[in-house]
Short mmCIF file of C-alpha atoms and ligand atoms in Angstrom, two decimals:
data_model
loop_
_atom_site.label_atom_id
_atom_site.label_comp_id
_atom_site.label_asym_id
_atom_site.label_seq_id
_atom_site.Cartn_x
_atom_site.Cartn_y
_atom_site.Cartn_z
CA MET N 1 8.50 41.12 12.37
CA HIS N 2 6.10 38.20 12.79
CA ARG N 3 4.69 36.89 9.57
CA LEU N 4 1.05 37.68 10.36
CA GLU N 5 1.80 40.97 12.12
CA GLY N 6 -1.33 43.10 12.27
CA ARG N 7 -3.44 40.71 10.17
CA ARG N 8 -7.00 40.44 11.41
CA ILE N 9 -8.31 36.91 11.55
CA LEU N 10 -11.88 36.14 12.47
CA LEU N 11 -11.93 32.54 13.61
CA GLY N 12 -15.34 30.89 13.63
CA ILE N 13 -15.67 27.71 15.64
CA SER N 14 -18.63 25.42 15.10
CA GLY N 15 -19.57 22.46 17.27
CA GLY N 16 -17.30 19.48 16.70
CA ILE N 17 -14.70 17.66 18.72
CA ALA N 18 -11.95 19.20 16.56
CA ALA N 19 -12.78 22.50 18.31
CA TYR N 20 -10.09 21.64 20.87
CA LYS N 21 -7.49 22.03 18.09
CA SER N 22 -8.83 25.53 17.42
CA ALA N 23 -7.46 26.60 20.78
CA ILE N 24 -3.98 25.69 19.53
CA LEU N 25 -4.69 27.48 16.27
CA VAL N 26 -5.64 30.65 18.16
CA ARG N 27 -2.41 30.46 20.13
CA GLU N 28 -0.34 29.97 16.95
CA LEU N 29 -2.09 32.79 15.10
CA HIS N 30 -1.53 35.06 18.07
CA ARG N 31 2.14 34.07 18.24
CA ALA N 32 2.48 34.81 14.53
CA GLY N 33 1.42 38.38 15.28
CA ALA N 34 -2.20 38.20 14.10
CA GLN N 35 -5.09 39.85 15.86
CA VAL N 36 -7.62 37.10 16.46
CA ARG N 37 -11.29 37.43 17.27
CA VAL N 38 -13.15 34.24 17.99
CA VAL N 39 -16.81 33.66 17.23
CA MET N 40 -18.34 30.43 18.49
CA THR N 41 -21.61 28.74 17.73
CA ARG N 42 -23.63 27.52 20.68
CA ALA N 43 -22.65 23.91 20.03
CA ALA N 44 -18.95 24.86 19.96
CA ARG N 45 -19.21 26.07 23.55
CA ALA N 46 -19.99 22.52 24.60
CA PHE N 47 -16.57 21.41 23.31
CA VAL N 48 -14.23 24.18 24.38
CA ALA N 49 -14.61 26.89 26.98
CA PRO N 50 -14.86 30.47 25.69
CA LEU N 51 -12.56 31.54 28.51
CA THR N 52 -9.75 29.40 27.07
CA LEU N 53 -10.09 31.12 23.70
CA GLN N 54 -10.44 34.53 25.27
CA THR N 55 -7.20 34.00 27.19
CA LEU N 56 -5.32 32.73 24.15
CA SER N 57 -6.59 35.39 21.75
CA GLY N 58 -6.53 38.28 24.21
CA ASN N 59 -10.00 39.30 23.04
CA VAL N 60 -13.53 38.60 24.24
CA VAL N 61 -15.20 35.69 22.50
CA HIS N 62 -18.41 36.44 20.61
CA SER N 63 -21.34 34.06 20.44
CA GLU N 64 -24.74 35.66 20.50
CA LEU N 65 -26.22 37.53 17.59
CA LEU N 66 -28.31 39.80 19.73
CA ASP N 67 -26.21 40.33 22.83
CA PRO N 68 -26.65 44.03 23.71
CA THR N 69 -23.40 44.31 25.71
CA ARG N 70 -21.24 42.67 23.03
CA GLU N 71 -23.02 44.55 20.23
CA ALA N 72 -22.21 47.78 22.02
CA ALA N 73 -18.51 46.86 22.09
CA MET N 74 -18.30 45.60 18.51
CA GLY N 75 -21.48 44.99 16.55
CA HIS N 76 -21.78 42.05 14.19
CA ILE N 77 -21.48 44.17 11.07
CA GLU N 78 -18.43 45.91 12.47
CA LEU N 79 -16.92 42.53 13.26
CA ALA N 80 -17.62 41.37 9.71
CA ARG N 81 -15.90 44.46 8.32
CA TRP N 82 -12.99 44.17 10.75
CA ALA N 83 -11.85 40.81 9.42
CA ASP N 84 -9.12 40.45 6.76
CA VAL N 85 -9.95 36.74 6.56
CA VAL N 86 -12.75 34.64 8.02
CA LEU N 87 -11.80 31.05 8.82
CA VAL N 88 -14.34 28.59 10.18
CA ALA N 89 -12.43 25.75 11.85
CA PRO N 90 -13.84 23.29 12.53
CA ALA N 91 -16.67 23.65 10.03
CA THR N 92 -19.25 20.96 10.77
CA ALA N 93 -21.54 19.39 8.16
CA ASP N 94 -24.40 21.37 9.65
CA PHE N 95 -22.53 24.67 9.52
CA ILE N 96 -21.41 24.07 5.93
CA ALA N 97 -25.03 23.30 4.99
CA ARG N 98 -26.22 26.50 6.64
CA LEU N 99 -23.57 28.55 4.84
CA ALA N 100 -24.37 26.95 1.50
CA HIS N 101 -27.99 27.95 1.93
CA GLY N 102 -27.20 31.46 3.08
CA LEU N 103 -28.80 31.08 6.52
CA ALA N 104 -28.12 33.79 9.06
CA ASP N 105 -29.63 32.36 12.20
CA ASP N 106 -26.72 32.86 14.56
CA LEU N 107 -23.79 35.23 14.91
CA LEU N 108 -21.25 33.17 12.98
CA SER N 109 -23.45 32.44 9.95
CA THR N 110 -24.55 36.09 9.88
CA LEU N 111 -20.93 37.24 9.92
CA CYS N 112 -20.04 34.92 7.08
CA LEU N 113 -22.83 36.46 5.00
CA ALA N 114 -22.03 40.01 5.99
CA SER N 115 -18.26 39.88 5.44
CA SER N 116 -16.63 40.58 2.12
CA ALA N 117 -13.32 39.12 3.35
CA PRO N 118 -12.14 35.79 1.91
CA LEU N 119 -14.00 32.95 3.61
CA ALA N 120 -12.16 29.72 4.34
CA MET N 121 -13.43 26.66 6.10
CA ALA N 122 -11.75 23.59 7.54
CA PRO N 123 -14.32 20.79 7.56
CA ALA N 124 -14.31 18.23 10.35
CA MET N 125 -16.85 15.45 10.58
CA ASN N 126 -17.43 11.73 10.40
CA ARG N 127 -16.26 10.29 7.06
CA GLU N 128 -19.76 9.19 5.99
CA MET N 129 -21.09 12.66 6.68
CA TRP N 130 -18.24 14.11 4.60
CA ARG N 131 -18.88 11.73 1.71
CA HIS N 132 -22.64 12.26 1.76
CA PRO N 133 -23.81 13.80 -1.52
CA ALA N 134 -25.57 16.57 0.40
CA THR N 135 -22.29 17.66 2.06
CA GLN N 136 -20.36 17.29 -1.19
CA GLN N 137 -22.94 19.41 -2.99
CA ASN N 138 -22.79 22.08 -0.28
CA VAL N 139 -18.99 22.17 -0.41
CA ARG N 140 -19.11 22.53 -4.19
CA THR N 141 -21.61 25.36 -3.89
CA LEU N 142 -19.33 27.20 -1.48
CA SER N 143 -16.23 26.63 -3.64
CA LEU N 144 -18.09 27.89 -6.68
CA ARG N 145 -18.94 31.04 -4.80
CA GLY N 146 -15.26 31.57 -4.14
CA GLY N 147 -14.98 30.03 -0.66
CA TYR N 148 -11.83 28.13 0.30
CA VAL N 149 -12.36 24.60 1.57
CA TRP N 150 -9.22 23.38 3.34
CA GLY N 151 -9.16 19.66 3.97
CA PRO N 152 -10.41 17.50 5.52
CA ALA N 153 -7.46 15.19 6.05
CA GLU N 154 -7.71 11.45 6.14
CA GLY N 155 -6.95 9.47 9.30
CA ASP N 156 -8.29 8.12 12.58
CA GLN N 157 -11.46 9.82 13.61
CA ALA N 158 -12.80 10.63 17.06
CA CYS N 159 -15.75 8.31 16.32
CA GLY N 160 -13.35 5.36 16.00
CA GLU N 161 -13.49 5.16 12.20
CA PHE N 162 -10.77 5.82 9.62
CA GLY N 163 -11.22 8.02 6.58
CA PRO N 164 -11.56 11.58 5.32
CA GLY N 165 -13.04 14.00 7.82
CA ARG N 166 -10.26 15.10 10.18
CA MET N 167 -9.72 18.81 10.50
CA LEU N 168 -6.34 19.92 9.14
CA GLU N 169 -3.73 20.44 11.83
CA PRO N 170 -3.29 23.98 13.21
CA ASP N 171 0.18 24.41 11.63
CA GLU N 172 -1.21 23.56 8.19
CA LEU N 173 -4.11 25.99 8.68
CA LEU N 174 -1.67 28.68 9.75
CA GLU N 175 0.36 28.01 6.59
CA ARG N 176 -2.76 28.39 4.43
CA ILE N 177 -3.79 31.61 6.15
CA ALA N 178 -0.30 33.04 5.75
CA GLY N 179 -0.63 32.24 2.05
CA PHE N 180 -3.12 35.09 1.66
CA TRP N 181 -0.28 37.54 2.24
CA ARG N 182 2.66 35.69 0.78
CA GLN N 183 4.45 38.16 -1.39
CA GLY N 184 5.40 37.03 -4.84
CA PRO N 185 4.54 37.60 -8.48
CA LEU N 186 1.48 35.34 -8.14
CA SER N 187 0.18 36.79 -4.84
CA GLY N 188 -3.59 36.86 -4.78
CA VAL N 189 -3.88 34.44 -7.71
CA ARG N 190 -5.90 31.28 -7.28
CA ALA N 191 -4.26 28.43 -9.11
CA LEU N 192 -5.68 25.06 -10.04
CA ILE N 193 -3.25 22.30 -11.00
CA THR N 194 -3.91 18.74 -12.14
CA ALA N 195 -1.32 16.03 -11.52
CA GLY N 196 -0.71 12.32 -11.68
CA PRO N 197 -2.38 9.64 -13.76
CA THR N 198 -6.06 8.78 -13.91
CA ARG N 199 -7.42 5.27 -13.45
CA GLU N 200 -10.20 4.14 -15.70
CA PRO N 201 -11.92 1.06 -14.28
CA ILE N 202 -12.75 -1.97 -16.43
CA ASP N 203 -14.24 -4.10 -13.67
CA PRO N 204 -14.04 -3.98 -9.86
CA VAL N 205 -10.38 -5.11 -9.85
CA ARG N 206 -8.88 -3.83 -13.11
CA TYR N 207 -8.20 -0.44 -14.58
CA ILE N 208 -6.40 1.33 -17.42
CA SER N 209 -3.77 3.82 -16.32
CA ASN N 210 -0.28 5.08 -17.15
CA ARG N 211 3.10 5.47 -15.51
CA SER N 212 2.77 9.10 -14.46
CA SER N 213 4.14 9.55 -10.92
CA GLY N 214 2.63 13.00 -10.38
CA LYS N 215 6.09 14.39 -9.47
CA MET N 216 6.01 17.18 -12.08
CA GLY N 217 2.52 18.37 -11.10
CA TYR N 218 3.29 18.25 -7.38
CA ALA N 219 6.55 20.14 -7.91
CA LEU N 220 4.65 22.75 -9.92
CA ALA N 221 2.04 23.08 -7.18
CA ALA N 222 4.84 23.79 -4.68
CA ALA N 223 6.59 26.22 -7.06
CA VAL N 224 3.44 28.18 -7.92
CA ARG N 225 2.65 28.31 -4.21
CA GLU N 226 6.14 29.68 -3.48
CA LEU N 227 5.37 32.53 -5.87
CA GLY N 228 2.41 33.52 -3.72
CA ALA N 229 -0.56 31.78 -5.36
CA THR N 230 -3.26 29.92 -3.45
CA VAL N 231 -3.09 26.44 -4.92
CA THR N 232 -5.58 23.62 -5.29
CA LEU N 233 -4.10 20.40 -6.62
CA ILE N 234 -6.49 17.93 -8.25
CA SER N 235 -4.55 14.72 -8.13
CA GLY N 236 -4.94 11.26 -9.55
CA PRO N 237 -3.57 8.34 -7.49
CA THR N 238 0.07 8.91 -6.48
CA SER N 239 2.26 8.03 -3.51
CA LEU N 240 3.22 11.67 -2.94
CA MET N 241 2.47 13.91 0.02
CA PRO N 242 0.77 17.19 -0.86
CA PRO N 243 3.19 20.16 -0.66
CA ALA N 244 2.80 22.34 2.45
CA GLY N 245 0.07 24.92 2.15
CA VAL N 246 -1.47 23.31 -0.94
CA GLU N 247 -5.04 22.04 -0.92
CA ARG N 248 -5.23 18.58 -2.50
CA ILE N 249 -8.36 16.94 -3.90
CA GLU N 250 -7.90 13.27 -4.74
CA VAL N 251 -9.64 11.69 -7.71
CA ASN N 252 -9.41 8.46 -9.66
CA THR N 253 -10.98 8.80 -13.09
CA ALA N 254 -10.79 11.46 -15.79
CA LEU N 255 -14.48 12.20 -15.28
CA GLU N 256 -13.94 12.78 -11.57
CA MET N 257 -10.97 15.01 -12.35
CA ARG N 258 -13.06 16.97 -14.84
CA GLU N 259 -15.84 17.49 -12.32
CA GLN N 260 -13.48 18.76 -9.64
CA VAL N 261 -11.68 21.05 -12.09
CA LEU N 262 -14.81 22.51 -13.68
CA SER N 263 -16.40 23.23 -10.32
CA ARG N 264 -13.45 25.52 -9.52
CA ALA N 265 -12.04 26.80 -12.82
CA ALA N 266 -14.38 29.78 -13.09
CA VAL N 267 -13.01 31.34 -9.88
CA CYS N 268 -9.36 30.61 -10.69
CA GLY N 269 -6.82 32.86 -12.35
CA LEU N 270 -4.42 30.13 -13.41
CA PHE N 271 -4.91 26.55 -14.57
CA VAL N 272 -1.99 24.19 -15.15
CA ALA N 273 -2.83 20.76 -16.55
CA ALA N 274 0.09 18.53 -15.63
CA ALA N 275 -1.96 15.35 -15.20
CA ALA N 276 -1.58 12.43 -17.58
CA VAL N 277 -5.29 12.08 -18.14
CA SER N 278 -6.33 8.85 -19.78
CA ASP N 279 -7.65 9.78 -23.20
CA TYR N 280 -10.06 6.81 -23.17
CA ARG N 281 -12.19 4.90 -20.68
CA ALA N 282 -13.96 1.57 -20.92
CA GLU N 283 -17.30 1.93 -22.65
CA GLN N 284 -18.87 -0.43 -20.14
CA LEU N 285 -17.90 -0.99 -16.54
CA ALA N 286 -18.43 -4.64 -15.63
CA GLY N 287 -20.25 -5.07 -12.31
CA HIS N 288 -18.12 -8.09 -11.39
CA LYS N 289 -14.69 -9.41 -12.22
CA ILE N 290 -14.48 -10.39 -15.88
CA LYS N 291 -13.61 -14.09 -16.26
CA LYS N 292 -11.16 -15.29 -18.86
CA GLY N 293 -12.69 -17.31 -21.66
CA VAL N 294 -12.22 -16.43 -25.30
CA SER N 295 -8.65 -16.37 -26.60
CA ARG N 296 -9.10 -12.93 -28.15
CA TRP N 297 -10.96 -10.23 -26.27
CA GLN N 298 -11.69 -6.76 -27.48
CA LEU N 299 -12.32 -4.00 -25.02
CA ALA N 300 -14.41 -1.11 -26.31
CA LEU N 301 -13.11 2.30 -25.23
CA VAL N 302 -14.70 5.73 -25.50
CA ARG N 303 -12.97 9.13 -25.50
CA ASN N 304 -12.71 11.04 -22.28
CA PRO N 305 -13.47 14.75 -22.40
CA ASP N 306 -10.39 16.95 -22.76
CA ILE N 307 -10.35 18.82 -19.42
CA LEU N 308 -7.69 21.30 -20.50
CA ALA N 309 -9.49 22.23 -23.73
CA GLU N 310 -12.76 22.64 -21.82
CA VAL N 311 -11.19 25.01 -19.30
CA ALA N 312 -9.49 27.02 -22.05
CA ALA N 313 -12.87 27.38 -23.80
CA LEU N 314 -14.67 28.78 -20.74
CA PRO N 315 -15.79 32.38 -20.98
CA ASN N 316 -13.39 34.34 -18.70
CA HIS N 317 -11.11 31.32 -18.67
CA PRO N 318 -8.07 31.33 -16.43
CA PHE N 319 -4.54 31.64 -17.83
CA THR N 320 -4.14 28.07 -19.11
CA VAL N 321 -0.98 26.02 -19.34
CA GLY N 322 -0.86 22.52 -20.80
CA PHE N 323 1.71 19.78 -21.15
CA ALA N 324 2.49 17.74 -24.23
CA ALA N 325 4.47 14.52 -24.34
CA GLU N 326 5.76 13.90 -27.85
CA THR N 327 7.91 11.24 -29.44
CA HIS N 328 8.76 13.32 -32.54
CA ASP N 329 8.28 16.73 -34.19
CA LEU N 330 8.19 18.39 -30.77
CA GLU N 331 7.65 21.96 -31.88
CA ARG N 332 5.05 21.27 -34.56
CA ASN N 333 2.99 18.92 -32.37
CA ALA N 334 3.20 21.01 -29.22
CA GLU N 335 2.41 24.29 -30.97
CA GLY N 336 -0.44 22.52 -32.78
CA LYS N 337 -1.87 21.42 -29.43
CA ARG N 338 -1.43 24.86 -27.91
CA ARG N 339 -3.30 26.51 -30.76
CA SER N 340 -6.06 23.92 -31.15
CA LYS N 341 -6.80 23.88 -27.43
CA GLY N 342 -6.50 27.67 -27.14
CA LEU N 343 -3.78 27.64 -24.45
CA ASP N 344 -1.64 30.50 -23.22
CA MET N 345 1.40 28.25 -22.82
CA ILE N 346 2.44 24.66 -23.34
CA ALA N 347 5.34 22.73 -21.81
CA ALA N 348 6.47 20.07 -24.23
CA ASN N 349 8.87 17.23 -23.69
CA LEU N 350 10.26 14.47 -25.81
CA VAL N 351 9.42 11.05 -24.45
CA GLY N 352 10.69 7.64 -25.37
CA LYS N 353 14.28 8.81 -25.98
CA GLY N 354 16.89 9.36 -23.28
CA PRO N 355 16.34 10.32 -19.67
CA GLY N 356 13.51 12.36 -18.18
CA GLY N 357 9.76 12.39 -18.51
CA PHE N 358 7.23 10.03 -17.01
CA ASP N 359 8.03 8.42 -13.71
CA ALA N 360 11.55 9.93 -13.65
CA ASP N 361 13.04 12.39 -11.15
CA ASP N 362 14.41 14.65 -13.87
CA ASN N 363 12.86 16.24 -16.90
CA ALA N 364 13.57 18.72 -19.70
CA VAL N 365 10.88 20.76 -21.43
CA THR N 366 10.47 23.46 -24.02
CA LEU N 367 7.87 26.07 -23.18
CA TYR N 368 5.94 27.61 -26.07
CA TRP N 369 3.72 30.67 -26.06
CA GLU N 370 2.36 32.96 -28.74
CA GLY N 371 5.45 34.25 -30.53
CA GLY N 372 8.08 32.72 -28.24
CA LYS N 373 9.68 29.67 -26.71
CA LYS N 374 12.27 28.72 -24.13
CA ASP N 375 14.27 25.51 -23.71
CA LEU N 376 14.71 24.30 -20.14
CA SER N 377 17.39 21.63 -20.14
CA LEU N 378 17.39 18.41 -18.10
CA ARG N 379 17.23 18.99 -14.34
CA ASP N 380 15.40 17.72 -11.29
CA LYS N 381 11.66 18.28 -11.37
CA PRO N 382 11.49 20.74 -8.44
CA SER N 383 14.10 23.01 -10.10
CA LEU N 384 12.40 22.67 -13.45
CA ALA N 385 9.04 23.46 -11.84
CA ARG N 386 10.47 26.68 -10.34
CA GLU N 387 11.69 27.78 -13.78
CA ILE N 388 8.34 26.97 -15.37
CA ALA N 389 6.45 28.76 -12.58
CA ALA N 390 8.62 31.88 -13.00
CA LEU N 391 7.91 31.94 -16.73
CA ILE N 392 4.20 31.41 -16.13
CA ALA N 393 4.22 34.33 -13.65
CA GLU N 394 5.99 36.55 -16.19
CA HIS N 395 3.46 35.79 -18.91
CA TYR N 396 0.52 35.95 -16.53
CA ASP N 397 1.64 39.39 -15.52
CA ALA N 398 2.14 40.49 -19.12
CA LYS N 399 -1.32 39.26 -20.08
CA TYR N 400 -3.37 40.67 -17.21
CA THR N 401 -1.73 42.84 -14.60
CA ALA N 402 0.25 45.05 -16.93
CA GLN N 403 -2.62 45.68 -19.34
CA ASP N 404 -5.79 45.04 -17.40
CA PRO N 405 -6.07 45.55 -13.67
CA GLY N 406 -9.32 43.57 -13.72
CA SER N 407 -7.50 40.29 -14.19
CA PRO N 408 -9.14 37.02 -13.21
CA SER N 409 -6.86 36.71 -10.21
CA GLY N 410 -9.50 34.70 -8.38
N1 CTP D 1 -5.44 16.68 -20.90
C1 CTP D 1 -6.61 16.92 -20.24
N2 CTP D 1 -7.68 16.09 -20.42
C2 CTP D 1 -7.59 15.01 -21.21
C3 CTP D 1 -6.38 14.75 -21.89
C4 CTP D 1 -5.34 15.60 -21.71
O1 CTP D 1 -6.69 17.91 -19.50
N3 CTP D 1 -8.63 14.21 -21.34
C5 CTP D 1 -4.31 17.62 -20.76
C6 CTP D 1 -3.09 17.06 -20.07
O2 CTP D 1 -3.13 17.31 -18.67
C7 CTP D 1 -1.96 17.80 -20.76
C8 CTP D 1 -2.47 17.95 -22.17
O3 CTP D 1 -3.88 17.94 -22.07
O4 CTP D 1 -1.79 19.11 -20.24
C9 CTP D 1 -2.01 16.83 -23.03
O5 CTP D 1 -2.78 16.86 -24.16
P1 CTP D 1 -3.02 15.63 -25.15
O6 CTP D 1 -3.69 16.18 -26.35
O7 CTP D 1 -3.67 14.50 -24.45
O8 CTP D 1 -1.60 15.29 -25.49
P2 CTP D 1 -0.77 14.06 -25.21
O9 CTP D 1 -0.97 13.55 -23.81
O10 CTP D 1 0.59 14.48 -25.55
O11 CTP D 1 -1.39 12.93 -26.16
P3 CTP D 1 -1.76 12.85 -27.73
O12 CTP D 1 -0.57 13.32 -28.46
O13 CTP D 1 -2.06 11.43 -27.86
O14 CTP D 1 -2.96 13.67 -27.98
#
């Protein structure tokens, strides 16, 4: 059986050059066994011919809101109900803005409003348009409402520039769509994971950071994904590639990480804080490079907010898992942190002695939860991550699914 056999995908195409990749996506979805119905905006028709998409999907392409012949075949409300998932790819800046404001002035935007199926979008636009605060605000609004924003990727753009704004490739989009039906103990759960270090700038060329490589957080993102969750990884600077099927948001500072986490935490069922967040940042950011002068220089630092504790304190907070790096008294310190931050679980490891930990390929942790603990001995981080993810899934299930079907599965 094909992996998307019988799944009903409504693919919305808005008007951008990346629309040509949507033709490949339609073909791949069709090959994977999905039923695909394509809805195009008017502008999209200037980039790719409806006949191409009709041939590849095996279904008529819909465009007009008030087309009597099409409405007779399958009305717009029927189409909205038909879909198991709505994916808009490419989603232009204009289309994202219209969705964020709830406009329903063409068939595709009306369908997005009328459908109760999960709504995903794959943005594609010039990098400046993507970075514009208006677009960023609109994307945040849609994420907060529970929409999935996949990408954009960074790279060469059709306009000749380089930066974020490329639509994700069709195989990656297919992977993400398939994720909605991946069977596993965390199927249907939206997970948010932080990873890597943060960088706290001092002046335009200097920053405070730490030696975290991000390997543990990335391995956890992959492991939680393997168990069926839909994963968003909020990552500080690392040299790692995001795991397949995982949405990655890149940040630099603790404050940026906090903003990205808090804008999503309320719609997530699971939060794992694996990032080595800098506890302090420079009180003042110098506008230009600080020159050497005095022989003794004191840098004033201020505390960064504790992202993990903030998420754990949210009303309807997700299942929260923290990490603790300790040099001594592992159990007392880790359990103290778990209790004071109000966490469901904490993964603690001894640092400073022996192998493992920061920047290494291997690690050993002890997981603590209310009334229990488990030692996971030294092993490579991907294997360790799978063990941790399995334990998280077990406890997640015990906390919500078994007792309360209305779990915050996101
Ligand atoms: N954390 C966070 N936001 C911060 C600091 C930490 O989300 N500003 C998270 C980390 O991702 C990790 C856990 O909190 O999951 C670590 O807690 P912390 O109290 O900082 O412990 P340590 O890093 O072990 O440091 P310390 O013992 O100095 O408190």
